[in-house]
mmCIF file of C-alpha atoms and ligand atoms in Angstrom:
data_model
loop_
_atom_site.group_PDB
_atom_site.id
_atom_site.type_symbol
_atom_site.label_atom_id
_atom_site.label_comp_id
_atom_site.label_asym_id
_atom_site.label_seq_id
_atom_site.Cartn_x
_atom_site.Cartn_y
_atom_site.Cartn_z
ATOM 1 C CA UNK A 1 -111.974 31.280 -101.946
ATOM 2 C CA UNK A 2 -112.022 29.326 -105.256
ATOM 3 C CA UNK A 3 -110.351 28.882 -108.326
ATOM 4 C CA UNK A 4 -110.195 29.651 -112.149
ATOM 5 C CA UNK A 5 -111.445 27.991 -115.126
ATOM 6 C CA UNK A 6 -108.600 27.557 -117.309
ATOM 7 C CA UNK A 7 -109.348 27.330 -121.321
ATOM 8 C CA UNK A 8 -106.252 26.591 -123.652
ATOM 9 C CA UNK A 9 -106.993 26.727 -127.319
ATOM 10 C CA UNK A 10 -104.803 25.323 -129.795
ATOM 11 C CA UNK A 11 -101.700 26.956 -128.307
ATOM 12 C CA UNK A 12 -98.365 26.103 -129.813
ATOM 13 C CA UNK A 13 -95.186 27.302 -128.480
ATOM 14 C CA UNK A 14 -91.595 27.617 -130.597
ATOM 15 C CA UNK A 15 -88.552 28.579 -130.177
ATOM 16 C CA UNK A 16 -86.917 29.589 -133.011
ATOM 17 C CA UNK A 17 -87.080 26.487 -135.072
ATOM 18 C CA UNK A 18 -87.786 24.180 -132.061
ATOM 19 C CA UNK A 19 -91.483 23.020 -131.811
ATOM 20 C CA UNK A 20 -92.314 22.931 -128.068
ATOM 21 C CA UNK A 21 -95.994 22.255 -128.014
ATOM 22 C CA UNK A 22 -97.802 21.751 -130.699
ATOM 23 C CA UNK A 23 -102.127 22.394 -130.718
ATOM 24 C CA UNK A 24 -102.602 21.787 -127.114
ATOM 25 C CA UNK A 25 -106.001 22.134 -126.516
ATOM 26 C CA UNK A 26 -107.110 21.500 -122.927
ATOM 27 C CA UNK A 27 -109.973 23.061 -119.780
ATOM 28 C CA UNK A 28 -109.043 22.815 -116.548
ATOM 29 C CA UNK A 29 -112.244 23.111 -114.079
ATOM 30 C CA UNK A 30 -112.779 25.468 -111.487
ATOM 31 C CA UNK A 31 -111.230 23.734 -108.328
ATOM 32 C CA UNK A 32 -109.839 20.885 -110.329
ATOM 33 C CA UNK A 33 -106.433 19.267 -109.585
ATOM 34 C CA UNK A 34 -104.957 18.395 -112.845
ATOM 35 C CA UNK A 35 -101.688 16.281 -113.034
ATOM 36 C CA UNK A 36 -98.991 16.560 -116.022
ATOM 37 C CA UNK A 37 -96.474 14.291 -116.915
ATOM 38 C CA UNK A 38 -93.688 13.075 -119.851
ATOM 39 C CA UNK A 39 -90.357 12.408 -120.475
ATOM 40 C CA UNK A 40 -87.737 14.800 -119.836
ATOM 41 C CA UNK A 41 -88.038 18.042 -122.287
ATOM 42 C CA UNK A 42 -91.677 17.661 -123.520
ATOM 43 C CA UNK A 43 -92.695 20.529 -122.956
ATOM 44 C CA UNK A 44 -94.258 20.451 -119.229
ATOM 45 C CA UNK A 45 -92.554 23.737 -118.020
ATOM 46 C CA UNK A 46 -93.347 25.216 -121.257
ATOM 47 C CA UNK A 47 -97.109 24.881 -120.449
ATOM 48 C CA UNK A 48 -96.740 26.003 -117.093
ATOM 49 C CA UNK A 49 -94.684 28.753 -118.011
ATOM 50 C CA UNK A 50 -97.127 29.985 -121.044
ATOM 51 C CA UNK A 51 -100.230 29.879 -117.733
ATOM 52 C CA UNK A 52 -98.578 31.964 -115.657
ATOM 53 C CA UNK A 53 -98.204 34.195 -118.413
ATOM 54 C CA UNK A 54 -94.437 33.861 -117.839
ATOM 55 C CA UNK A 55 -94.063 32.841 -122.027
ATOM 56 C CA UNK A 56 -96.403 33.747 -124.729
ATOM 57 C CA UNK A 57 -97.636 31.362 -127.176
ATOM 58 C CA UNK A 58 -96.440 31.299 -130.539
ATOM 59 C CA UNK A 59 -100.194 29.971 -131.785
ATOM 60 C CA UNK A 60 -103.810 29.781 -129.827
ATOM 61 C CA UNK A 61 -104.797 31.505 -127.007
ATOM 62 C CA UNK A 62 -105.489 30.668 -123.121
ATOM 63 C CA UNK A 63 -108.424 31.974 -121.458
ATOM 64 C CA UNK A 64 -108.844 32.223 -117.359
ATOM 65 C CA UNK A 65 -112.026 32.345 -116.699
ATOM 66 C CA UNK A 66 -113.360 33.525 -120.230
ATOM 67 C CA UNK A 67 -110.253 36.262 -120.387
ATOM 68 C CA UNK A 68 -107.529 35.937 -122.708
ATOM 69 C CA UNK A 69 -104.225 36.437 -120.960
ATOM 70 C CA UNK A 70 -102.614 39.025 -122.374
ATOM 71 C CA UNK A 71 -99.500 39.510 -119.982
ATOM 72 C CA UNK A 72 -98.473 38.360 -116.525
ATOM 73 C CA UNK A 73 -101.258 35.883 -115.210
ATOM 74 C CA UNK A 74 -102.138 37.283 -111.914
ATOM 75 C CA UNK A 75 -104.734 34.587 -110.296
ATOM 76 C CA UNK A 76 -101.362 32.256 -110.838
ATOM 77 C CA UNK A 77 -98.661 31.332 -108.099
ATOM 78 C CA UNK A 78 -95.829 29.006 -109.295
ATOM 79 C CA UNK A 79 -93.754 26.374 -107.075
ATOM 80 C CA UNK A 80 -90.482 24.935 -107.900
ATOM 81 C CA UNK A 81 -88.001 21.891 -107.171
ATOM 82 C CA UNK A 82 -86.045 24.676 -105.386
ATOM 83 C CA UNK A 83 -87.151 26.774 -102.650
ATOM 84 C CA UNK A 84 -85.900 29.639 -104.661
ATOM 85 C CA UNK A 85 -85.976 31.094 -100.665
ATOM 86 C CA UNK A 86 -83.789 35.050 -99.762
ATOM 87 C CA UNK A 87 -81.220 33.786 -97.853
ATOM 88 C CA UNK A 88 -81.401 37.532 -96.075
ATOM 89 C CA UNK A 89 -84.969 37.299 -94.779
ATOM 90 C CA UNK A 90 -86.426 34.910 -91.900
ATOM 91 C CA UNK A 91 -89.035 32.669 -92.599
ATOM 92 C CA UNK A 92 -91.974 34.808 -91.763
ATOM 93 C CA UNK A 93 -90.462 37.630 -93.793
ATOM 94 C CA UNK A 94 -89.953 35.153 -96.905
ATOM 95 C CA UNK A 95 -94.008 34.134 -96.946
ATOM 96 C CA UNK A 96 -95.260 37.630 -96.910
ATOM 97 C CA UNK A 97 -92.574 40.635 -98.359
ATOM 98 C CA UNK A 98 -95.409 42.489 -98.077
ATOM 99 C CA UNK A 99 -96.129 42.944 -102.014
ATOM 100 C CA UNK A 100 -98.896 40.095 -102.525
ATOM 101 C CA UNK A 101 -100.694 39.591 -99.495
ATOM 102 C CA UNK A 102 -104.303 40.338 -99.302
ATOM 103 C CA UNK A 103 -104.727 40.343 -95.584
ATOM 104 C CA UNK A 104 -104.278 36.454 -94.431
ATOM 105 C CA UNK A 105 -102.448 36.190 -91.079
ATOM 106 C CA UNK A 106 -98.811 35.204 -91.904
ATOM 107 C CA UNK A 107 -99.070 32.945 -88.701
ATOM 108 C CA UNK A 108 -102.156 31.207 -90.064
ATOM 109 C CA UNK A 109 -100.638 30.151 -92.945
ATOM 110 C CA UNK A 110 -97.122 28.933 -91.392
ATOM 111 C CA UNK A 111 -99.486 26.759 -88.792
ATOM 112 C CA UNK A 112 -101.515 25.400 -91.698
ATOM 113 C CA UNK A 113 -97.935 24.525 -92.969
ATOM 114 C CA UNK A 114 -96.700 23.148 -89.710
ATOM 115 C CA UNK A 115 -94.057 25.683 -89.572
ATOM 116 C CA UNK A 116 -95.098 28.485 -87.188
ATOM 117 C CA UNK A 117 -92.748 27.899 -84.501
ATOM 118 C CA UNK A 118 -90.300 28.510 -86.948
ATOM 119 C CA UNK A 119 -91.075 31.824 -88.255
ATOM 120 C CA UNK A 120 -88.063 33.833 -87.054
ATOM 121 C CA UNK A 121 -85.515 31.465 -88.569
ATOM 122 C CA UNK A 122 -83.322 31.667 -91.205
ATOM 123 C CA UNK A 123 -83.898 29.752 -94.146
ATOM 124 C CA UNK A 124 -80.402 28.525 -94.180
ATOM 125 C CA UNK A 125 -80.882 26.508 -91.055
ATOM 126 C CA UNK A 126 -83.769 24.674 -92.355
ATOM 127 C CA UNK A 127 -84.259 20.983 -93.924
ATOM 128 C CA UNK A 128 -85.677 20.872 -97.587
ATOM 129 C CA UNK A 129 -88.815 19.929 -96.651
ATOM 130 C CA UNK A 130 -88.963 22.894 -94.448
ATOM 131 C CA UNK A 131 -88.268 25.066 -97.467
ATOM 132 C CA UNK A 132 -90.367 23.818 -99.264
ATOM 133 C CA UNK A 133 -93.288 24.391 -96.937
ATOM 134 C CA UNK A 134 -92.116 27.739 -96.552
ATOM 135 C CA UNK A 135 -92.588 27.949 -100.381
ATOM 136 C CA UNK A 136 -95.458 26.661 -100.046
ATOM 137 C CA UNK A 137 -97.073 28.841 -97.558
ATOM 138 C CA UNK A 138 -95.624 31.762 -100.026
ATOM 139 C CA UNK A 139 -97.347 30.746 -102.611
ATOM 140 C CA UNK A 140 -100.834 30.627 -100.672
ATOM 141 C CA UNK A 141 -100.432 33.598 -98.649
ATOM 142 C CA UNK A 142 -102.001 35.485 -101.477
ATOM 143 C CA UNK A 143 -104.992 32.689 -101.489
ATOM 144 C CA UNK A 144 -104.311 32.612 -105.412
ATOM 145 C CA UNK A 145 -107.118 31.089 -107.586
ATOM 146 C CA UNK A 146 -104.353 28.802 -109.306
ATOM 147 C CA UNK A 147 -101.544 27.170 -108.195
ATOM 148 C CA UNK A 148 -98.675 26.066 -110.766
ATOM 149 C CA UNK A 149 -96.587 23.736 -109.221
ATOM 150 C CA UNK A 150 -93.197 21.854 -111.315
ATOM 151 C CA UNK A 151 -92.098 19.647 -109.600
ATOM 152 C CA UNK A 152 -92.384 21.032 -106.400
ATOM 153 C CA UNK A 153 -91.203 17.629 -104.355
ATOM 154 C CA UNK A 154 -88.712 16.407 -107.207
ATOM 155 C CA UNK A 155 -85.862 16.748 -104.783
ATOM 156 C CA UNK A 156 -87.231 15.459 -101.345
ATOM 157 C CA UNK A 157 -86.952 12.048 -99.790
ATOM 158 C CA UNK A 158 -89.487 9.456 -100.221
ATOM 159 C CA UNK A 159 -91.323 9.803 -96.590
ATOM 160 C CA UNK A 160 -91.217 14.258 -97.126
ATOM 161 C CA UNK A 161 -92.290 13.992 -100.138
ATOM 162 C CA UNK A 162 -95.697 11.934 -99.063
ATOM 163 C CA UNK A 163 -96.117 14.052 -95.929
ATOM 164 C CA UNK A 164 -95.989 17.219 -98.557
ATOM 165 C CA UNK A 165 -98.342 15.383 -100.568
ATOM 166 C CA UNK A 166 -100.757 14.871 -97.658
ATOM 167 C CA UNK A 167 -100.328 18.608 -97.024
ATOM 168 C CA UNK A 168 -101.106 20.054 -100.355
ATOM 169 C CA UNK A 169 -104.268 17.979 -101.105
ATOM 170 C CA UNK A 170 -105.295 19.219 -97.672
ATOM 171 C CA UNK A 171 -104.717 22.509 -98.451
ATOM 172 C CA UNK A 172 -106.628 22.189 -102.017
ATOM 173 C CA UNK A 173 -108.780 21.124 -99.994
ATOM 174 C CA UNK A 174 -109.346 23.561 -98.094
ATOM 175 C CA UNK A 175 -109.170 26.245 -100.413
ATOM 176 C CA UNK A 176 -110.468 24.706 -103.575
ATOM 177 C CA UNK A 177 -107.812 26.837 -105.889
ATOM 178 C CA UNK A 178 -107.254 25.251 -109.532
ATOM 179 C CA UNK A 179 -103.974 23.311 -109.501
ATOM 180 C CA UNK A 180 -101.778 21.870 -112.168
ATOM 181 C CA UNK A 181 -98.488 19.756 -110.859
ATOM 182 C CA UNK A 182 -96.283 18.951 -112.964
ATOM 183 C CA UNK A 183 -94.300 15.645 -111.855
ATOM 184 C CA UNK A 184 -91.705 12.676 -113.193
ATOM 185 C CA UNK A 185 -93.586 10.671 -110.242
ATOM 186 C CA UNK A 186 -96.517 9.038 -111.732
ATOM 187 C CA UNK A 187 -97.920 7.464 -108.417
ATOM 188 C CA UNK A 188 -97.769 11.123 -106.893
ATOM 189 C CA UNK A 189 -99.745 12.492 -110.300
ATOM 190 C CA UNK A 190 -101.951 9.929 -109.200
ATOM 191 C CA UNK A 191 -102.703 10.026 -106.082
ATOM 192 C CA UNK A 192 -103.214 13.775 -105.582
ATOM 193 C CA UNK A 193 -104.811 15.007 -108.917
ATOM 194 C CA UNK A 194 -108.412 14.724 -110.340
ATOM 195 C CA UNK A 195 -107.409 13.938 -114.173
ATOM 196 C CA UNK A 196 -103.964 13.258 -115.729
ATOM 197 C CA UNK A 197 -102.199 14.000 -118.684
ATOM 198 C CA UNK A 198 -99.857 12.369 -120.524
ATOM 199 C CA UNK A 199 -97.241 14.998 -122.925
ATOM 200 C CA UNK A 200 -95.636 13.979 -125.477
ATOM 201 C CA UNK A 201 -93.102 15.232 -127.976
ATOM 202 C CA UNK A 202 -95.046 18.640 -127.230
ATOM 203 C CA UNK A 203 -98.690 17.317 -127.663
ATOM 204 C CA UNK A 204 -101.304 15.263 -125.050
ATOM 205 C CA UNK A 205 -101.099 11.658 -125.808
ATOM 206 C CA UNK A 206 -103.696 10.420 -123.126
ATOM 207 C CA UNK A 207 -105.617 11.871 -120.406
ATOM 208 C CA UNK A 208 -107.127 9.923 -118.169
ATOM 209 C CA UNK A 209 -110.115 10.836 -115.007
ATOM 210 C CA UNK A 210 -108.741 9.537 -111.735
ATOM 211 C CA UNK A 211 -112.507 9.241 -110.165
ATOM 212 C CA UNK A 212 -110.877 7.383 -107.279
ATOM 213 C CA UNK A 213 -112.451 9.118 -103.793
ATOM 214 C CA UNK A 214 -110.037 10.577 -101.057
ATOM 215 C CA UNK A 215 -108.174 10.274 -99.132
ATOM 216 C CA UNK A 216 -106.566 7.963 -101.355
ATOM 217 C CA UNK A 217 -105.092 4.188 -100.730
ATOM 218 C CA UNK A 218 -101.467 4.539 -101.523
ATOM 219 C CA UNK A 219 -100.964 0.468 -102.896
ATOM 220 C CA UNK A 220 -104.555 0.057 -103.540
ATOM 221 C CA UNK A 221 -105.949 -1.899 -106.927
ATOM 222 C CA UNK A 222 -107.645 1.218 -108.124
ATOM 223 C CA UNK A 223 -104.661 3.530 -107.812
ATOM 224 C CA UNK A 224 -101.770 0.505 -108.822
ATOM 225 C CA UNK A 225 -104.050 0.027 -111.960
ATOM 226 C CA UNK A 226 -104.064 3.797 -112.987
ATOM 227 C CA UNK A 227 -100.330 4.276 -112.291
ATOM 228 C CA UNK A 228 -99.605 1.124 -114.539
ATOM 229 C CA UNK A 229 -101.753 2.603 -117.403
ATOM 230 C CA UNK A 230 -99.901 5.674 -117.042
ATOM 231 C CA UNK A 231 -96.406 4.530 -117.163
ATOM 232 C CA UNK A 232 -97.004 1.997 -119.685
ATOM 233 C CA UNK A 233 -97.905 5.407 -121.888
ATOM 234 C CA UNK A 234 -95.085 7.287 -120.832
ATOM 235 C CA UNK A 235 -92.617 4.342 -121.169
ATOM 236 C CA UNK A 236 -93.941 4.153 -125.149
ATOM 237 C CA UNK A 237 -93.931 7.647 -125.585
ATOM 238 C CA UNK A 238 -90.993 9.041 -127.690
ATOM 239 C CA UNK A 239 -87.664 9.717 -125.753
ATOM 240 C CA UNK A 240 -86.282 13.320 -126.563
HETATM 241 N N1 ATP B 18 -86.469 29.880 -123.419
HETATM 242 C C1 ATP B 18 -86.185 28.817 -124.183
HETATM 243 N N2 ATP B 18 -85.454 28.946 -125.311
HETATM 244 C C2 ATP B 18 -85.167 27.884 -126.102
HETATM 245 N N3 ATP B 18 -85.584 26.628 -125.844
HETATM 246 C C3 ATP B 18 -86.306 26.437 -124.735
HETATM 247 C C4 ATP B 18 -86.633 27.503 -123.837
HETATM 248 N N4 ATP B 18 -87.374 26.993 -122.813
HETATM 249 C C5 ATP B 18 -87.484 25.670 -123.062
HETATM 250 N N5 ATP B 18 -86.850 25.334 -124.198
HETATM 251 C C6 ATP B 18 -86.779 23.992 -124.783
HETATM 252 O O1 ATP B 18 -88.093 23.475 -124.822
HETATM 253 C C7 ATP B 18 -88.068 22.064 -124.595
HETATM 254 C C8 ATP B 18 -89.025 21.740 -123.464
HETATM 255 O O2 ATP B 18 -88.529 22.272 -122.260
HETATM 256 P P1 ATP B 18 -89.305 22.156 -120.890
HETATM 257 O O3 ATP B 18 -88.480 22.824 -119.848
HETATM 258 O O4 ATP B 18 -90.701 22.643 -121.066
HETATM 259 O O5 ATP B 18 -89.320 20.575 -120.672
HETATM 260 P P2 ATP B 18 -89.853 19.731 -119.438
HETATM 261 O O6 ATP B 18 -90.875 18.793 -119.970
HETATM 262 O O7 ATP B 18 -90.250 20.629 -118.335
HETATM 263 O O8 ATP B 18 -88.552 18.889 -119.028
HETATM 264 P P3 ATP B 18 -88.037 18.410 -117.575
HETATM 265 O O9 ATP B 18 -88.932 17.253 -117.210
HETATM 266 O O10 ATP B 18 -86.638 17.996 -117.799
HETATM 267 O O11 ATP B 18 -88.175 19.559 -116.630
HETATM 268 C C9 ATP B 18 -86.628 21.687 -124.326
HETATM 269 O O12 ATP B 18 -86.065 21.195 -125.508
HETATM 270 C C10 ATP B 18 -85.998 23.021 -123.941
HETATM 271 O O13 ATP B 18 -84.634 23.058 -124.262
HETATM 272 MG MG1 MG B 19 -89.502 20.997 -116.441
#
């Protein structure tokens, strides 16, 4: 398993008169973990939206490894705040509905997601956190090469949200996809990606290497000192 190498060349996205993003230009590595943050209505969805081939730009192109994406971009899995979870299928059923998966054991992937023993529930009956691993077993099951994630934790408490942060870098990890997470939470942007980027008013404003090893020292100088450069930038950027 691996990922893609993601190439996006001056792309600018409008709608109707509204600029969105504006001659983004910007490589993701094979197997890198790249964070993206900014104020509220930037643009951050936009981008992700426009990579999964969900939105096409207005200007520029994207290349996945050396392919222009012409239409729905199929290496790609997205994650949300919400579960987004059919209230009419158990667990199990809701990882796999038997469209995308290329042969990994449903089981496997709800014990890499600590979840197994709940396979035959229904979704209803389960904590956010629980949905949200069931999301994110979803989204692997089909070991895609690139993994979109908005704000996938945005709505979980502060001690699920770090256990779900352990589990994804472990599961990068692992499986060494491409991953972009978009995230209001600079310390988690931090912490779990390779490289950071700052958005603002629809064009990247800094980007900065987080060549910190892991695992990672939540607190620690190194990652406190990042975080603070970060902020500072967003803080200055322009409010919307
Ligand atoms: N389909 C659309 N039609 C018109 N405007 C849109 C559309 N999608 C997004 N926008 C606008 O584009 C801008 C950026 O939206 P986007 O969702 O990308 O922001 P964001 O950075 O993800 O914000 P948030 O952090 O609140 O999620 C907003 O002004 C939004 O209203
Ligand atoms: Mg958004």
């Amino acid at each position: 398993m691996s990922g893609v190498f993601l190439d996006i060349q001056g792309i600018d996205k409008r709608f109707g008169d509204l600029v969105v993003l504006r001659q983004i230009n910007m490589q993701v590595k094979d197997g890198e973990f790249l964070g993206i943050v900014g104020r509220s209505g930037c643009g951050k969805s936009t981008l992700l939206r426009l990579v999964a081939g969900l939105e096409t730009p207005s200007a520029g192109r994207l290349l996945i490894d050396h392919q222009q994406l012409t239409g729905i971009n199929t290496a790609a899995r997205i994650m949300f705040q919400d579960a987004r979870l059919l209230p009419w299928k158990r667990v199990e059923e809701n990882v796999d509905p038997g469209q995308f998966n290329t042969g990994e054991d449903v089981n496997q992937i709800l014990e890499s997601v600590g979840l197994l023993a709940r396979k035959k529930d229904w979704p209803h009956i389960l904590s956010g956190g629980q949905k949200q691993r069931v999301a994110l077993a979803r989204a692997l099951v089909s070991n895609p090469k690139l993994l979109l994630l908005d704000e996938p934790l945005g709505a979980l408490d502060a001690l699920t949200r770090i256990e779900m942060q352990h589990l994804i870098v472990k599961l990068w990890q692992e499986r060494s996809f491409t991953g972009l997470l978009v995230t209001h939470d600079v310390e988690e942007a931090v912490m779990l990606c390779d490289r950071v980027v700052v958005i603002d008013r629809g064009q990247i404003s800094l980007e900065i290497g987080v060549n910190v090893p892991r695992p990672r020292l939540r607190g620690s100088t190194e990652i406190g000192k990042l975080c603070q450069v970060v902020l500072d930038h967003v803080l200055s950027s322009t409010a919307i």
